[in-house]
Amino acid sequence: MSGKSSIYWFRVIKVDGLIPNALGKYYATFSTNHNARGGIGLAYADDPKGPFKNYGEIYVDTVVGNSTETPFVVYNEKDSLFYMYYQQSGAGINQSTLLATSPDMLTWTRIGIVLDKPDGYPGDGHTGYFAVFKFAEKWVGYSVMGGGDYGRKAISYSNDGKFWYSDPRAMLGGNDATLTYGENFSRSNAGLFMYRGQMWWLGMMSAYASGGETTVARPALARISPDLRQLLHRPIDLVPFPTLPWETTNMQSMMVSVLDGNIYVYYNTDTNVGLIHTEVA
């Protein structure tokens, strides 16, 4: 039980060795799903497969705007801090990505907006749903760049996780990639990882509907180009979905964590969180 009215964006990272006297070896962050107030919670476990114990709410941004949601936490070795990216309505042009930092993932310091709509970029200014990946010294992030059912997507880059610049070129991701009319793949509901010398994308395929509406979605994977801009082939379904009694096709979010050579795919359908697990090492 998350203790919130809804649950969204459940993602796990390993904190063992990074936080003295941590509650568990693995921490999971999650948020509400399109809630007016929002709020980010934390759960912990000694095994990435759970069971996870609910710690409670750890952060809500009350400085400006509302609807604090979609946390994505990355550890920055250079300053020994956890960086949490989240979206907030009314903080910038529309729904923008902000940053907070923490030494222990329990107490957070608000840094402010790190991603907003560049001047002249089309769309409504929604730059949320930010998913961040580190490759050596380079930080890469996916986000929306304009909302709605046919909203644009963007890729952004950073050298330090604080200052970001967005590539102005439009990114593909609709039926041009899926070869299925009316279906696209999500950039931010995704994970990137190396396997046998190839970079892979693992994410959510859906007949897209924005704003928390009921949709039909499933997990899939594909090889991705070296510049991380486009899939190299039609995505392959990861598993038959849904298969379990509590699962529905209304997959609302899907987060990928690569931990100790294993791939963990956390997803939620309605109010339930599930897990797909595979070893690649």
Coordinates of C-alpha atoms in Angstrom, one line a residue:
M1 CA 0.0 0.0 0.0
S2 CA 1.7 3.2 -1.2
G3 CA -0.3 5.5 1.1
K4 CA -1.3 7.7 -1.8
S5 CA -4.4 8.0 -3.9
S6 CA -2.6 6.5 -6.9
I7 CA 0.8 5.2 -7.8
Y8 CA 3.0 6.0 -10.7
W9 CA 6.6 5.9 -12.0
F10 CA 7.8 3.2 -9.6
R11 CA 11.6 2.9 -10.1
V12 CA 14.3 1.2 -8.1
I13 CA 18.0 2.1 -7.6
K14 CA 20.7 0.4 -5.5
V15 CA 21.8 2.5 -2.5
D16 CA 23.9 -0.2 -0.7
G17 CA 27.4 1.4 -0.2
L18 CA 26.1 4.9 -1.0
I19 CA 24.0 5.7 2.1
P20 CA 25.4 4.9 5.6
N21 CA 22.8 2.9 7.7
A22 CA 20.4 2.8 4.8
L23 CA 16.9 1.4 5.4
G24 CA 17.6 -1.3 2.8
K25 CA 19.9 -2.1 0.0
Y26 CA 17.4 -0.8 -2.6
Y27 CA 15.2 2.3 -2.6
A28 CA 12.2 2.8 -4.9
T29 CA 10.7 6.2 -5.6
F30 CA 7.2 6.7 -6.9
S31 CA 4.6 9.4 -7.2
T32 CA 0.9 10.0 -7.5
N33 CA -0.6 9.8 -11.0
H34 CA -2.0 13.2 -12.3
N35 CA -2.9 14.4 -8.8
A36 CA -3.5 18.1 -8.2
R37 CA -1.1 18.2 -5.3
G38 CA 1.2 15.4 -6.2
G39 CA 3.8 14.0 -3.9
I40 CA 6.8 11.6 -4.1
G41 CA 7.1 8.6 -1.9
L42 CA 9.8 6.1 -1.0
A43 CA 9.9 2.4 -0.4
Y44 CA 12.8 0.1 0.5
A45 CA 13.9 -3.5 0.4
D46 CA 17.0 -5.7 0.6
D47 CA 16.1 -7.5 -2.7
P48 CA 15.2 -5.7 -5.9
K49 CA 12.4 -8.2 -6.3
G50 CA 10.9 -7.1 -2.9
P51 CA 9.0 -7.1 -0.8
F52 CA 9.2 -3.4 -0.5
K53 CA 8.2 -1.5 2.6
N54 CA 6.6 1.9 2.4
Y55 CA 8.5 4.7 4.1
G56 CA 6.1 7.5 3.2
E57 CA 6.3 10.8 1.4
I58 CA 9.7 12.3 1.1
Y59 CA 9.2 15.3 -1.1
V60 CA 6.6 17.7 -2.5
D61 CA 7.4 21.0 -4.1
T62 CA 5.4 23.8 -2.6
V63 CA 7.6 26.7 -3.8
V64 CA 5.7 27.4 -7.1
G65 CA 3.2 25.4 -9.1
N66 CA 1.7 22.1 -8.2
S67 CA 1.4 18.3 -9.1
T68 CA 4.9 17.1 -8.0
E69 CA 5.3 13.8 -9.9
T70 CA 7.4 11.4 -12.0
P71 CA 10.6 11.2 -9.9
F72 CA 13.7 9.8 -11.7
V73 CA 16.7 9.5 -9.4
V74 CA 20.4 9.3 -10.5
Y75 CA 23.4 9.2 -8.2
N76 CA 26.1 11.7 -9.0
E77 CA 29.5 10.4 -7.9
K78 CA 31.2 13.8 -8.3
D79 CA 29.3 15.5 -5.5
S80 CA 28.1 12.4 -3.7
L81 CA 24.5 13.4 -4.0
F82 CA 21.3 11.9 -5.4
Y83 CA 19.8 13.9 -8.2
M84 CA 16.0 13.6 -8.5
Y85 CA 14.3 15.0 -11.6
Y86 CA 10.6 15.6 -11.4
Q87 CA 7.8 17.5 -13.2
Q88 CA 5.9 20.4 -11.8
S89 CA 2.9 22.2 -13.3
G90 CA 3.1 26.0 -13.3
A91 CA 6.7 26.2 -12.4
G92 CA 7.9 27.3 -15.8
I93 CA 6.3 27.8 -19.2
N94 CA 3.8 25.0 -18.6
Q95 CA 4.8 21.6 -17.0
S96 CA 8.5 21.7 -16.5
T97 CA 11.3 19.4 -15.3
L98 CA 12.9 20.4 -12.0
L99 CA 15.8 19.1 -9.9
A100 CA 16.2 18.4 -6.2
T101 CA 19.3 16.8 -4.5
S102 CA 19.9 14.7 -1.4
P103 CA 22.6 12.9 0.4
D104 CA 20.3 10.2 1.7
M105 CA 17.1 10.3 -0.5
L106 CA 15.1 11.2 2.6
T107 CA 15.8 15.0 2.9
W108 CA 15.8 17.0 -0.4
T109 CA 17.1 20.4 -1.4
R110 CA 15.2 22.0 -4.3
I111 CA 17.5 23.3 -7.0
G112 CA 14.8 24.5 -9.5
I113 CA 14.0 24.2 -13.2
V114 CA 16.5 22.4 -15.3
L115 CA 14.4 21.8 -18.5
D116 CA 11.9 24.2 -20.0
K117 CA 10.8 24.8 -23.6
P118 CA 13.5 26.5 -25.7
D119 CA 12.6 29.7 -27.5
G120 CA 10.9 29.1 -30.8
Y121 CA 10.2 25.4 -30.1
P122 CA 6.7 24.4 -31.1
G123 CA 4.2 22.9 -28.7
D124 CA 2.6 23.7 -25.4
G125 CA 5.8 23.8 -23.3
H126 CA 5.3 20.5 -21.4
T127 CA 8.9 19.3 -20.8
G128 CA 8.2 16.7 -18.1
Y129 CA 8.5 12.9 -17.9
F130 CA 12.3 13.3 -17.8
A131 CA 14.3 10.0 -17.9
V132 CA 18.0 10.4 -17.4
F133 CA 20.9 8.0 -18.2
K134 CA 24.7 8.4 -17.6
F135 CA 27.3 7.1 -20.0
A136 CA 30.8 7.8 -18.6
E137 CA 30.9 11.7 -18.3
K138 CA 27.9 12.3 -20.5
W139 CA 24.3 12.7 -19.2
V140 CA 21.5 12.0 -21.6
G141 CA 17.8 12.6 -21.0
Y142 CA 14.5 11.9 -22.7
S143 CA 11.4 14.0 -22.2
V144 CA 8.3 15.2 -23.8
M145 CA 8.6 18.6 -25.5
G146 CA 5.0 19.6 -25.9
G147 CA 2.1 17.5 -24.5
G148 CA -1.1 15.9 -25.8
D149 CA -1.8 12.6 -27.4
Y150 CA 0.4 13.5 -30.3
G151 CA 3.0 15.4 -28.3
R152 CA 6.6 15.8 -29.4
K153 CA 9.5 14.1 -27.7
A154 CA 13.1 15.4 -27.2
I155 CA 16.5 14.3 -26.3
S156 CA 18.7 16.5 -24.1
Y157 CA 22.4 16.5 -23.0
S158 CA 24.4 17.6 -20.0
N159 CA 27.9 17.4 -18.6
D160 CA 27.0 17.7 -15.0
G161 CA 23.3 16.8 -14.6
K162 CA 22.3 20.4 -13.8
F163 CA 22.7 22.4 -17.0
W164 CA 20.9 20.8 -19.9
Y165 CA 20.5 21.6 -23.6
S166 CA 17.9 20.1 -25.9
D167 CA 18.4 18.9 -29.5
P168 CA 15.9 21.0 -31.5
R169 CA 15.4 18.3 -34.1
A170 CA 12.1 16.4 -33.9
M171 CA 12.4 12.8 -32.7
L172 CA 10.6 9.9 -34.3
G173 CA 8.5 7.5 -32.2
G174 CA 5.1 7.0 -33.7
N175 CA 3.9 4.3 -36.1
D176 CA 7.0 5.2 -38.2
A177 CA 8.9 3.0 -35.6
T178 CA 6.2 0.6 -34.5
L179 CA 4.7 -0.1 -38.0
T180 CA 1.3 -0.1 -36.3
Y181 CA -1.2 2.6 -37.0
G182 CA -2.0 4.7 -34.0
E183 CA 0.7 3.2 -31.8
N184 CA 3.9 4.7 -30.6
F185 CA 6.7 4.0 -28.1
S186 CA 7.4 6.1 -25.0
R187 CA 10.8 7.7 -24.5
S188 CA 10.5 8.4 -20.8
N189 CA 8.9 5.1 -19.9
A190 CA 12.1 3.4 -20.9
G191 CA 15.5 2.1 -20.0
L192 CA 18.8 2.0 -21.9
F193 CA 21.5 -0.7 -21.3
M194 CA 24.4 -2.4 -23.0
Y195 CA 24.2 -6.1 -23.9
R196 CA 26.8 -8.0 -26.0
G197 CA 28.2 -4.7 -27.4
Q198 CA 24.9 -3.4 -28.4
M199 CA 22.8 -0.6 -26.9
W200 CA 19.3 -1.6 -26.2
W201 CA 16.0 0.3 -25.5
L202 CA 13.4 -1.3 -23.3
G203 CA 10.2 0.6 -23.0
M204 CA 6.4 0.9 -23.3
M205 CA 4.4 0.5 -26.5
S206 CA 1.0 2.0 -26.5
A207 CA -2.0 3.3 -28.4
Y208 CA -1.1 6.6 -26.7
A209 CA -3.4 8.7 -24.6
S210 CA -2.0 11.5 -22.4
G211 CA -3.2 12.9 -19.1
G212 CA -3.6 9.6 -17.2
E213 CA -6.3 8.3 -19.5
T214 CA -6.9 4.6 -19.8
T215 CA -4.9 3.1 -22.7
V216 CA -3.6 -0.2 -24.1
A217 CA 0.1 -0.8 -23.6
R218 CA 2.7 -3.5 -23.3
P219 CA 6.5 -3.8 -22.7
A220 CA 8.8 -4.2 -25.7
L221 CA 12.5 -3.9 -26.5
A222 CA 14.7 -3.0 -29.5
R223 CA 18.2 -2.1 -30.4
I224 CA 18.8 1.6 -30.5
S225 CA 21.1 3.8 -32.7
P226 CA 24.4 5.0 -31.2
D227 CA 23.1 8.5 -31.0
L228 CA 20.1 7.2 -29.0
R229 CA 17.7 8.9 -31.3
Q230 CA 15.9 6.1 -33.1
L231 CA 15.1 2.4 -32.8
L232 CA 16.9 0.2 -35.3
H233 CA 14.0 -2.2 -35.9
R234 CA 10.4 -2.8 -35.0
P235 CA 10.2 -3.4 -31.2
I236 CA 9.8 -7.0 -30.0
D237 CA 7.2 -7.8 -27.4
L238 CA 9.1 -8.7 -24.2
V239 CA 6.4 -11.1 -22.8
P240 CA 2.8 -11.8 -23.6
F241 CA 0.8 -9.1 -21.8
P242 CA -1.3 -9.2 -19.8
T243 CA -1.1 -12.7 -18.4
L244 CA -1.7 -12.5 -14.6
P245 CA -5.2 -12.1 -13.1
W246 CA -4.4 -8.7 -11.6
E247 CA -2.8 -7.3 -14.7
T248 CA -4.7 -5.1 -17.2
T249 CA -3.7 -3.5 -20.5
N250 CA -3.9 -0.1 -18.8
M251 CA -0.1 0.1 -18.2
Q252 CA 0.4 3.6 -16.8
S253 CA 4.2 3.6 -16.4
M254 CA 7.2 1.4 -16.9
M255 CA 10.6 1.9 -15.4
V256 CA 13.8 -0.1 -16.1
S257 CA 16.6 -0.7 -13.6
V258 CA 19.8 -2.5 -14.4
L259 CA 21.2 -3.9 -11.1
D260 CA 24.1 -6.2 -10.7
G261 CA 23.9 -7.4 -14.2
N262 CA 20.2 -8.1 -14.1
I263 CA 17.4 -6.2 -15.8
Y264 CA 14.3 -5.3 -13.7
V265 CA 11.3 -3.9 -15.4
Y266 CA 8.8 -2.3 -12.9
Y267 CA 5.4 -1.4 -14.3
N268 CA 2.0 -0.5 -12.9
T269 CA -1.4 -1.4 -14.3
D270 CA -4.0 0.7 -12.5
T271 CA -3.0 0.5 -8.8
N272 CA -0.8 -2.6 -8.9
V273 CA 3.0 -2.7 -9.4
G274 CA 4.5 -5.7 -11.2
L275 CA 8.0 -6.9 -12.1
I276 CA 9.6 -8.6 -15.1
H277 CA 13.1 -9.9 -14.3
T278 CA 15.9 -11.3 -16.5
E279 CA 19.6 -11.9 -16.2
V280 CA 21.9 -10.7 -19.0
A281 CA 25.4 -11.0 -17.4

